[in-house]
Amino acid sequence: MTENSTSKVVRGLKGVAAAETRISYVDFNGFLYYLGYNIDDLVGRVTYAEVAYLLVHKRLPNRQELERFKSELVSSMRLPDQIVDSIARSPIDSHPMDILRTEVSHLGLYDPDGEVFSKETNIRRATRLIAQVPVIVATIFRTRQNQPVLEPKDEFNLAQNFLYMFTGRMPEAAESNVLHRYMTLHADHGFNASTFAARVTASTNSDMYSAITSAIGTLKGPLHGGASEKVMDMLDDINLEQEIEEYIMGLLDDQKKIMGFGHRIYRAQDPRTKHLRGMVEDLCHRERTMRLFKKCFQIENIVYSRKKIYPNVDFYAAVTMDALGVPKEYFTPFFASSRISGWVAHVIEQYEDAVLLRPESKYVGGFNIPFVPMENR
Ligand code: CMC
């Protein structure tokens, strides 16, 4: 049997560039760029809507373009009644990420642009998804709390509306400011697993809802976006400050991974961590946040001294979400509500690249094994 010439296995696709992209660049020295802009120059200086526009339109908007984009986002925030009803009927013990994945797929049945697949319709679809994914998340939470599902407010931007529709109260300026920064930091990150999953689906010329459904299913795993919920499980598990060292060393002795640490690409600090750590510090006037922050800081030092690895985006994101009053099972849905802007941008770029993403595998099974009829097995 001849072996295919290109069947060299690169385990986990480490170090493989699967396509070209202009959208974002993850520099292993600890820098992250969106369309060439260093995120350190964006965080805190732009709203999340500006970042979403940048990713989808590949340039920063001027004032008028941003106003138009913001009103397009707010007017897209109403979900079809069928989606709201379906959320209400989902099993009470299902995880919000599973409901989100199901309802994004469901949303595809009610797309006002139907089967039209032009660049303009895909940009409209992308804009609607950027607006609607956070609303699905807010609707899941409100429904489960037996609280009314709220309408967005025209005068609010996307992050403010997200917080308002989730919590049911007017967000304080400091809180929406934190959410803008959180969403900016989570908007895109090269060919991470969920973005790659979206691009694989888009590469078959499948529709955007299918691609985003693939991405949500991929983000959910604890090695990816699901890590932040696990970080909070760990912080909840450690009761006393004195226990921290024993707890972390115990996990490492058992060869277990510490959630929220390590990264496939960065060899230096994840550039998002310092911003998230700073945001948590800003919220430390809350007693619970201060307690969690102290635990995190200690864990960070222990893990670094033992393994020389740094926290990734999910570590301090967990405490940021907690400080905003978001329950831990909604941490990954908030991540998805931010990464949606990167996903749709990559889906559109993949359509333009127009190449099927289809790797080979290295077959390690047998050949020409004699067939044994059923009666002789
Ligand atoms: N805890 C302890 N050791 C770790 C960790 C960790 N979190 N991450 C990596 N290592 C060690 C690992 O044991 C290995 O050590 P050695 O060479 O001695 O065997 C080395 O670092 C390389 O790890 P790897 O698992 O081969 O690296 P990878 O590139 O395949 O995995 C990762 C990257 C993110 C899956 C991994 O670091 C991990 O599982 N982290 C915990 C889960 C997590 O926080 N995920 C979020 C990822 S970043 C944001 C996102 O995508 O949402």
Tab-separated table of C-alpha atoms and ligand atoms in Angstrom:
chain	number	residue	atom	x	y	z
A	1	MET	CA	0.000	0.000	0.000
A	2	THR	CA	1.459	3.417	-0.882
A	3	GLU	CA	1.457	6.129	1.732
A	4	ASN	CA	0.097	9.513	0.632
A	5	SER	CA	3.006	11.868	0.194
A	6	THR	CA	1.601	14.672	2.353
A	7	SER	CA	0.437	12.547	5.260
A	8	LYS	CA	2.951	13.794	7.855
A	9	VAL	CA	1.063	14.277	11.122
A	10	VAL	CA	1.404	17.599	12.938
A	11	ARG	CA	-0.160	16.681	16.264
A	12	GLY	CA	-2.814	19.197	17.322
A	13	LEU	CA	-1.879	21.216	14.195
A	14	LYS	CA	0.768	22.928	16.362
A	15	GLY	CA	2.676	25.491	14.322
A	16	VAL	CA	0.580	24.932	11.173
A	17	ALA	CA	-0.756	28.049	9.395
A	18	ALA	CA	-4.019	26.839	7.834
A	19	ALA	CA	-4.780	29.996	5.807
A	20	GLU	CA	-3.907	33.671	5.460
A	21	THR	CA	-5.900	36.225	7.429
A	22	ARG	CA	-5.925	40.010	7.797
A	23	ILE	CA	-8.230	39.971	10.813
A	24	SER	CA	-5.984	39.373	13.804
A	25	TYR	CA	-2.461	38.362	14.713
A	26	VAL	CA	-1.409	36.537	17.860
A	27	ASP	CA	2.295	37.263	18.419
A	28	PHE	CA	3.872	34.668	20.690
A	29	ASN	CA	5.943	37.424	22.334
A	30	GLY	CA	2.723	38.555	24.008
A	31	PHE	CA	1.034	40.948	21.577
A	32	LEU	CA	-2.357	40.825	19.889
A	33	TYR	CA	-3.392	42.883	16.854
A	34	TYR	CA	-6.849	43.425	15.341
A	35	LEU	CA	-6.510	44.536	11.685
A	36	GLY	CA	-3.043	45.811	12.540
A	37	TYR	CA	-4.087	47.735	15.684
A	38	ASN	CA	-2.353	46.648	18.877
A	39	ILE	CA	-5.117	45.787	21.368
A	40	ASP	CA	-3.244	47.812	24.016
A	41	ASP	CA	-4.082	50.894	21.920
A	42	LEU	CA	-7.751	49.931	21.607
A	43	VAL	CA	-8.834	48.688	25.048
A	44	GLY	CA	-10.553	51.450	27.006
A	45	ARG	CA	-10.407	53.861	24.043
A	46	VAL	CA	-13.041	52.260	21.820
A	47	THR	CA	-16.471	50.844	22.441
A	48	TYR	CA	-17.084	47.190	21.651
A	49	ALA	CA	-19.308	48.241	18.702
A	50	GLU	CA	-16.296	50.022	17.152
A	51	VAL	CA	-14.262	46.834	17.478
A	52	ALA	CA	-17.057	44.766	15.939
A	53	TYR	CA	-17.235	47.239	13.021
A	54	LEU	CA	-13.438	47.077	12.650
A	55	LEU	CA	-13.485	43.279	12.444
A	56	VAL	CA	-16.381	42.998	10.001
A	57	HIS	CA	-15.606	46.033	7.778
A	58	LYS	CA	-11.807	45.776	8.169
A	59	ARG	CA	-11.427	49.464	9.154
A	60	LEU	CA	-12.415	51.701	12.053
A	61	PRO	CA	-15.692	53.577	11.507
A	62	ASN	CA	-15.963	57.359	11.416
A	63	ARG	CA	-18.546	58.983	13.717
A	64	GLN	CA	-21.428	58.720	11.218
A	65	GLU	CA	-20.662	55.129	10.279
A	66	LEU	CA	-20.509	54.188	13.947
A	67	GLU	CA	-23.864	55.851	14.686
A	68	ARG	CA	-25.450	54.004	11.740
A	69	PHE	CA	-23.884	50.709	12.852
A	70	LYS	CA	-25.068	51.195	16.449
A	71	SER	CA	-28.650	51.853	15.402
A	72	GLU	CA	-28.507	48.849	13.056
A	73	LEU	CA	-27.337	46.746	16.019
A	74	VAL	CA	-30.090	47.984	18.349
A	75	SER	CA	-32.780	47.484	15.717
A	76	SER	CA	-31.536	43.903	15.150
A	77	MET	CA	-31.757	43.004	18.827
A	78	ARG	CA	-35.342	41.763	18.760
A	79	LEU	CA	-35.474	37.969	18.500
A	80	PRO	CA	-38.150	36.098	16.530
A	81	ASP	CA	-40.935	34.944	18.912
A	82	GLN	CA	-40.183	31.318	18.008
A	83	ILE	CA	-36.689	31.663	19.493
A	84	VAL	CA	-37.985	33.218	22.718
A	85	ASP	CA	-40.609	30.433	23.023
A	86	SER	CA	-38.046	27.740	22.319
A	87	ILE	CA	-35.727	29.115	25.024
A	88	ALA	CA	-38.628	29.003	27.493
A	89	ARG	CA	-39.268	25.344	26.592
A	90	SER	CA	-35.660	24.153	26.895
A	91	PRO	CA	-34.986	21.590	29.643
A	92	ILE	CA	-34.431	23.349	32.947
A	93	ASP	CA	-31.155	21.541	33.651
A	94	SER	CA	-29.576	22.251	30.252
A	95	HIS	CA	-26.442	24.389	30.206
A	96	PRO	CA	-26.885	27.925	28.757
A	97	MET	CA	-24.133	27.175	26.189
A	98	ASP	CA	-26.177	24.236	24.873
A	99	ILE	CA	-29.254	26.431	24.572
A	100	LEU	CA	-27.218	29.155	22.876
A	101	ARG	CA	-25.804	26.654	20.358
A	102	THR	CA	-29.300	25.311	19.628
A	103	GLU	CA	-30.907	28.738	19.279
A	104	VAL	CA	-28.245	30.159	16.968
A	105	SER	CA	-28.883	27.184	14.714
A	106	HIS	CA	-32.645	27.788	15.112
A	107	LEU	CA	-32.203	31.485	14.247
A	108	GLY	CA	-31.025	30.413	10.802
A	109	LEU	CA	-34.603	29.307	9.998
A	110	TYR	CA	-35.851	32.900	10.335
A	111	ASP	CA	-33.171	34.795	8.454
A	112	PRO	CA	-34.880	37.706	6.652
A	113	ASP	CA	-32.344	37.391	3.798
A	114	GLY	CA	-33.226	33.719	3.299
A	115	GLU	CA	-30.894	31.849	0.988
A	116	VAL	CA	-29.250	34.943	-0.521
A	117	PHE	CA	-25.504	34.575	-0.177
A	118	SER	CA	-24.018	37.867	-1.459
A	119	LYS	CA	-21.334	39.827	0.409
A	120	GLU	CA	-23.942	42.499	1.377
A	121	THR	CA	-26.367	39.939	2.818
A	122	ASN	CA	-23.529	38.249	4.697
A	123	ILE	CA	-22.501	41.562	6.256
A	124	ARG	CA	-26.144	42.180	7.251
A	125	ARG	CA	-26.334	38.655	8.702
A	126	ALA	CA	-23.063	39.201	10.546
A	127	THR	CA	-24.404	42.442	12.056
A	128	ARG	CA	-27.620	40.725	13.147
A	129	LEU	CA	-25.684	37.875	14.766
A	130	ILE	CA	-23.428	40.330	16.634
A	131	ALA	CA	-26.624	41.908	18.028
A	132	GLN	CA	-28.644	38.741	18.609
A	133	VAL	CA	-26.181	36.371	20.293
A	134	PRO	CA	-26.016	38.559	23.459
A	135	VAL	CA	-29.821	38.862	23.405
A	136	ILE	CA	-30.214	35.077	23.289
A	137	VAL	CA	-27.905	34.853	26.326
A	138	ALA	CA	-29.869	37.540	28.203
A	139	THR	CA	-33.161	35.855	27.266
A	140	ILE	CA	-31.968	32.471	28.585
A	141	PHE	CA	-31.014	34.054	31.901
A	142	ARG	CA	-34.175	36.179	32.295
A	143	THR	CA	-36.447	33.263	31.385
A	144	ARG	CA	-34.773	30.983	33.923
A	145	GLN	CA	-35.113	33.646	36.592
A	146	ASN	CA	-38.832	33.924	35.745
A	147	GLN	CA	-38.210	37.564	34.911
A	148	PRO	CA	-39.689	39.405	31.920
A	149	VAL	CA	-37.579	39.500	28.746
A	150	LEU	CA	-36.677	43.149	28.152
A	151	GLU	CA	-36.659	45.234	24.978
A	152	PRO	CA	-33.374	46.973	24.098
A	153	LYS	CA	-33.156	50.724	24.665
A	154	ASP	CA	-32.425	52.892	21.616
A	155	GLU	CA	-30.188	55.231	23.571
A	156	PHE	CA	-27.944	52.387	24.814
A	157	ASN	CA	-24.982	50.927	22.968
A	158	LEU	CA	-24.604	47.170	22.559
A	159	ALA	CA	-22.679	46.485	25.783
A	160	GLN	CA	-25.065	48.650	27.847
A	161	ASN	CA	-28.090	46.935	26.329
A	162	PHE	CA	-26.531	43.527	26.968
A	163	LEU	CA	-26.040	44.299	30.661
A	164	TYR	CA	-29.448	45.929	30.970
A	165	MET	CA	-31.269	43.074	29.227
A	166	PHE	CA	-29.346	40.507	31.298
A	167	THR	CA	-29.581	42.037	34.775
A	168	GLY	CA	-32.807	44.034	34.338
A	169	ARG	CA	-31.307	47.163	35.876
A	170	MET	CA	-29.689	50.267	34.447
A	171	PRO	CA	-25.957	49.530	34.212
A	172	GLU	CA	-23.611	51.852	36.107
A	173	ALA	CA	-21.083	53.652	33.882
A	174	ALA	CA	-18.230	51.704	35.524
A	175	GLU	CA	-19.935	48.392	34.748
A	176	SER	CA	-20.594	49.116	31.066
A	177	ASN	CA	-17.053	50.380	30.792
A	178	VAL	CA	-15.795	47.042	32.120
A	179	LEU	CA	-18.019	45.122	29.707
A	180	HIS	CA	-16.781	47.166	26.699
A	181	ARG	CA	-13.219	46.288	27.664
A	182	TYR	CA	-14.056	42.634	28.347
A	183	MET	CA	-15.856	42.316	24.981
A	184	THR	CA	-13.041	44.113	23.144
A	185	LEU	CA	-10.496	41.698	24.633
A	186	HIS	CA	-12.569	38.642	23.695
A	187	ALA	CA	-13.562	39.751	20.181
A	188	ASP	CA	-10.953	37.861	18.179
A	189	HIS	CA	-7.831	35.757	18.541
A	190	GLY	CA	-6.369	34.370	15.326
A	191	PHE	CA	-7.175	30.787	14.369
A	192	ASN	CA	-8.306	29.638	17.811
A	193	ALA	CA	-10.231	26.346	17.832
A	194	SER	CA	-13.752	27.827	17.605
A	195	THR	CA	-12.803	30.272	14.841
A	196	PHE	CA	-11.121	27.463	12.948
A	197	ALA	CA	-14.260	25.319	13.373
A	198	ALA	CA	-16.355	28.180	11.961
A	199	ARG	CA	-13.962	28.551	9.020
A	200	VAL	CA	-13.995	24.811	8.263
A	201	THR	CA	-17.796	24.908	8.087
A	202	ALA	CA	-17.769	28.106	5.984
A	203	SER	CA	-15.142	26.585	3.674
A	204	THR	CA	-17.742	24.129	2.374
A	205	ASN	CA	-19.883	27.167	1.387
A	206	SER	CA	-22.290	26.288	4.150
A	207	ASP	CA	-24.288	29.161	5.677
A	208	MET	CA	-23.179	31.527	8.450
A	209	TYR	CA	-25.541	30.083	11.092
A	210	SER	CA	-24.080	26.615	10.573
A	211	ALA	CA	-20.559	28.020	10.886
A	212	ILE	CA	-21.406	29.887	14.109
A	213	THR	CA	-23.139	26.823	15.535
A	214	SER	CA	-19.908	24.860	14.951
A	215	ALA	CA	-17.955	27.640	16.670
A	216	ILE	CA	-20.209	27.734	19.737
A	217	GLY	CA	-19.960	23.961	20.168
A	218	THR	CA	-16.166	24.257	19.993
A	219	LEU	CA	-15.876	27.229	22.357
A	220	LYS	CA	-17.816	25.342	25.018
A	221	GLY	CA	-15.009	22.872	25.815
A	222	PRO	CA	-12.945	23.503	28.984
A	223	LEU	CA	-9.675	23.595	27.016
A	224	HIS	CA	-11.085	26.648	25.210
A	225	GLY	CA	-13.789	29.117	26.367
A	226	GLY	CA	-15.257	26.702	28.900
A	227	ALA	CA	-12.117	27.249	31.032
A	228	SER	CA	-13.439	30.389	32.776
A	229	GLU	CA	-16.375	28.529	34.359
A	230	LYS	CA	-13.883	25.913	35.587
A	231	VAL	CA	-11.683	28.681	37.004
A	232	MET	CA	-14.616	29.788	39.159
A	233	ASP	CA	-15.256	26.160	40.212
A	234	MET	CA	-11.643	26.068	41.397
A	235	LEU	CA	-11.889	29.412	43.224
A	236	ASP	CA	-15.122	28.226	44.878
A	237	ASP	CA	-13.427	24.959	45.862
A	238	ILE	CA	-10.592	26.680	47.692
A	239	ASN	CA	-12.100	27.922	50.931
A	240	LEU	CA	-9.200	29.327	52.867
A	241	GLU	CA	-6.196	31.302	51.687
A	242	GLN	CA	-3.947	28.869	53.561
A	243	GLU	CA	-5.277	26.016	51.406
A	244	ILE	CA	-4.267	27.554	48.078
A	245	GLU	CA	-0.712	26.256	47.862
A	246	GLU	CA	-1.684	22.726	48.925
A	247	TYR	CA	-4.617	22.673	46.472
A	248	ILE	CA	-2.628	23.879	43.445
A	249	MET	CA	0.430	21.737	44.219
A	250	GLY	CA	-1.881	18.739	44.623
A	251	LEU	CA	-3.342	19.288	41.154
A	252	LEU	CA	0.103	19.700	39.608
A	253	ASP	CA	1.456	16.615	41.416
A	254	ASP	CA	-1.449	14.674	39.894
A	255	GLN	CA	-0.475	16.022	36.417
A	256	LYS	CA	-3.760	17.939	36.225
A	257	LYS	CA	-4.124	21.146	34.241
A	258	ILE	CA	-4.810	24.369	36.150
A	259	MET	CA	-7.736	25.987	34.408
A	260	GLY	CA	-7.074	29.468	33.045
A	261	PHE	CA	-3.333	28.813	32.600
A	262	GLY	CA	-1.144	28.020	29.627
A	263	HIS	CA	-1.555	28.825	25.980
A	264	ARG	CA	-0.876	27.170	22.653
A	265	ILE	CA	0.820	30.238	21.151
A	266	TYR	CA	2.018	32.719	23.776
A	267	ARG	CA	5.447	32.104	25.222
A	268	ALA	CA	5.203	35.377	27.167
A	269	GLN	CA	2.240	36.769	29.158
A	270	ASP	CA	-1.097	36.701	27.335
A	271	PRO	CA	-1.504	40.430	26.467
A	272	ARG	CA	-5.155	40.335	27.547
A	273	THR	CA	-4.357	39.241	31.107
A	274	LYS	CA	-2.926	42.566	32.302
A	275	HIS	CA	-6.080	44.389	31.165
A	276	LEU	CA	-8.405	41.900	32.836
A	277	ARG	CA	-6.303	41.855	36.015
A	278	GLY	CA	-6.456	45.667	36.047
A	279	MET	CA	-10.238	45.612	35.563
A	280	VAL	CA	-10.597	43.242	38.508
A	281	GLU	CA	-8.377	45.506	40.625
A	282	ASP	CA	-10.673	48.435	39.731
A	283	LEU	CA	-13.612	46.424	41.064
A	284	CYS	CA	-11.855	45.382	44.276
A	285	HIS	CA	-13.896	47.795	46.408
A	286	ARG	CA	-16.390	44.899	46.352
A	287	GLU	CA	-15.402	42.598	49.184
A	288	ARG	CA	-16.010	39.363	47.278
A	289	THR	CA	-13.990	40.588	44.290
A	290	MET	CA	-11.108	41.546	46.584
A	291	ARG	CA	-11.141	38.069	48.136
A	292	LEU	CA	-11.163	36.369	44.720
A	293	PHE	CA	-8.464	38.704	43.418
A	294	LYS	CA	-6.165	37.804	46.325
A	295	LYS	CA	-6.699	34.094	45.652
A	296	CYS	CA	-5.989	34.569	41.937
A	297	PHE	CA	-2.838	36.529	42.595
A	298	GLN	CA	-1.513	33.779	44.864
A	299	ILE	CA	-2.437	31.047	42.354
A	300	GLU	CA	-0.701	33.000	39.589
A	301	ASN	CA	2.536	33.117	41.617
A	302	ILE	CA	2.402	29.441	42.620
A	303	VAL	CA	1.749	28.203	39.069
A	304	TYR	CA	4.471	30.426	37.641
A	305	SER	CA	7.062	29.344	40.176
A	306	ARG	CA	6.303	25.654	39.616
A	307	LYS	CA	5.521	25.482	35.855
A	308	LYS	CA	6.705	28.820	34.406
A	309	ILE	CA	3.333	29.294	32.727
A	310	TYR	CA	1.116	32.381	32.818
A	311	PRO	CA	-2.612	32.920	33.202
A	312	ASN	CA	-4.546	33.170	29.942
A	313	VAL	CA	-7.596	35.311	29.129
A	314	ASP	CA	-9.985	32.992	30.974
A	315	PHE	CA	-8.366	33.362	34.411
A	316	TYR	CA	-9.132	36.964	35.375
A	317	ALA	CA	-12.146	36.998	32.997
A	318	ALA	CA	-13.847	34.682	35.497
A	319	VAL	CA	-13.474	37.209	38.335
A	320	THR	CA	-14.440	40.092	36.018
A	321	MET	CA	-17.680	38.324	35.138
A	322	ASP	CA	-18.331	37.483	38.783
A	323	ALA	CA	-17.853	41.158	39.735
A	324	LEU	CA	-20.482	42.101	37.137
A	325	GLY	CA	-22.918	39.713	38.843
A	326	VAL	CA	-22.823	37.108	36.052
A	327	PRO	CA	-23.341	33.507	37.342
A	328	LYS	CA	-20.546	31.131	36.321
A	329	GLU	CA	-22.593	29.061	33.856
A	330	TYR	CA	-22.976	32.287	31.821
A	331	PHE	CA	-19.233	33.033	31.622
A	332	THR	CA	-18.754	31.119	28.361
A	333	PRO	CA	-21.982	32.541	26.860
A	334	PHE	CA	-20.563	36.050	27.553
A	335	PHE	CA	-17.355	34.977	25.826
A	336	ALA	CA	-19.420	33.780	22.826
A	337	SER	CA	-21.376	37.068	22.853
A	338	SER	CA	-18.064	38.885	22.306
A	339	ARG	CA	-16.256	36.400	20.029
A	340	ILE	CA	-19.237	36.415	17.677
A	341	SER	CA	-17.798	39.541	15.997
A	342	GLY	CA	-14.532	37.725	15.259
A	343	TRP	CA	-16.309	34.560	14.130
A	344	VAL	CA	-18.517	36.327	11.575
A	345	ALA	CA	-15.538	38.328	10.273
A	346	HIS	CA	-13.604	35.081	9.743
A	347	VAL	CA	-16.581	33.394	8.072
A	348	ILE	CA	-16.800	36.257	5.554
A	349	GLU	CA	-13.035	36.146	4.983
A	350	GLN	CA	-13.226	32.370	4.463
A	351	TYR	CA	-15.978	32.799	1.844
A	352	GLU	CA	-13.653	35.223	0.044
A	353	ASP	CA	-10.726	32.800	0.254
A	354	ALA	CA	-12.975	30.174	-1.326
A	355	VAL	CA	-10.869	27.131	-0.562
A	356	LEU	CA	-12.114	23.934	1.038
A	357	LEU	CA	-10.366	23.289	4.374
A	358	ARG	CA	-9.859	19.571	4.231
A	359	PRO	CA	-6.679	18.084	5.740
A	360	GLU	CA	-5.451	14.548	5.372
A	361	SER	CA	-5.064	11.988	8.119
A	362	LYS	CA	-2.299	9.486	8.641
A	363	TYR	CA	-3.922	6.083	8.539
A	364	VAL	CA	-2.399	3.732	11.119
A	365	GLY	CA	-4.797	0.790	10.702
A	366	GLY	CA	-4.330	-2.423	8.724
A	367	PHE	CA	-4.869	-3.285	5.019
A	368	ASN	CA	-6.457	-6.161	3.135
A	369	ILE	CA	-7.587	-7.964	6.268
A	370	PRO	CA	-9.338	-11.179	5.183
A	371	PHE	CA	-13.113	-10.713	5.407
A	372	VAL	CA	-14.859	-13.080	7.829
A	373	PRO	CA	-18.543	-13.792	7.053
A	374	MET	CA	-21.018	-13.183	9.890
A	375	GLU	CA	-21.583	-16.886	10.603
A	376	ASN	CA	-17.837	-17.380	11.227
A	377	ARG	CA	-17.234	-14.370	13.515
B	1	CMC	N1	-1.744	23.615	33.948
B	1	CMC	C1	-0.636	22.904	34.148
B	1	CMC	N2	0.252	22.637	33.186
B	1	CMC	C2	0.010	23.120	31.978
B	1	CMC	C3	-1.119	23.901	31.693
B	1	CMC	C4	-2.007	24.132	32.737
B	1	CMC	N3	-3.107	24.861	32.535
B	1	CMC	N4	-1.092	24.250	30.406
B	1	CMC	C5	0.008	23.719	29.882
B	1	CMC	N5	0.670	23.050	30.822
B	1	CMC	C6	1.925	22.330	30.648
B	1	CMC	C7	1.649	20.919	30.153
B	1	CMC	O1	1.472	20.014	31.191
B	1	CMC	C8	2.890	20.673	29.350
B	1	CMC	O2	3.940	20.414	30.254
B	1	CMC	P1	5.032	19.310	29.927
B	1	CMC	O3	5.741	19.797	28.691
B	1	CMC	O4	5.872	19.304	31.162
B	1	CMC	O5	4.283	18.040	29.687
B	1	CMC	C9	3.196	22.020	28.712
B	1	CMC	O6	2.661	22.985	29.633
B	1	CMC	C10	2.564	22.206	27.337
B	1	CMC	O7	1.154	21.987	27.463
B	1	CMC	P2	0.218	21.398	26.329
B	1	CMC	O8	-1.055	20.938	26.947
B	1	CMC	O9	0.978	20.416	25.506
B	1	CMC	O10	-0.011	22.680	25.453
B	1	CMC	P3	-1.142	22.889	24.390
B	1	CMC	O11	-0.668	23.968	23.501
B	1	CMC	O12	-1.529	21.603	23.732
B	1	CMC	O13	-2.401	23.333	25.244
B	1	CMC	C11	-3.958	24.603	26.428
B	1	CMC	C12	-2.791	24.632	25.428
B	1	CMC	C13	-4.546	25.994	26.497
B	1	CMC	C14	-5.025	23.613	25.947
B	1	CMC	C15	-3.426	24.178	27.812
B	1	CMC	O14	-2.521	25.158	28.277
B	1	CMC	C16	-4.540	23.944	28.817
B	1	CMC	O15	-5.125	22.866	28.844
B	1	CMC	N6	-4.851	24.963	29.671
B	1	CMC	C17	-5.943	24.850	30.622
B	1	CMC	C18	-7.280	25.149	29.954
B	1	CMC	C19	-7.419	26.604	29.606
B	1	CMC	O16	-7.135	27.486	30.421
B	1	CMC	N7	-7.882	26.875	28.394
B	1	CMC	C20	-8.065	28.245	27.881
B	1	CMC	C21	-7.112	28.477	26.751
B	1	CMC	S1	-6.806	30.144	26.263
B	1	CMC	C22	-8.282	30.940	25.976
B	1	CMC	C23	-9.324	30.216	25.234
B	1	CMC	O17	-9.050	29.611	24.208
B	1	CMC	O18	-10.461	30.280	25.687
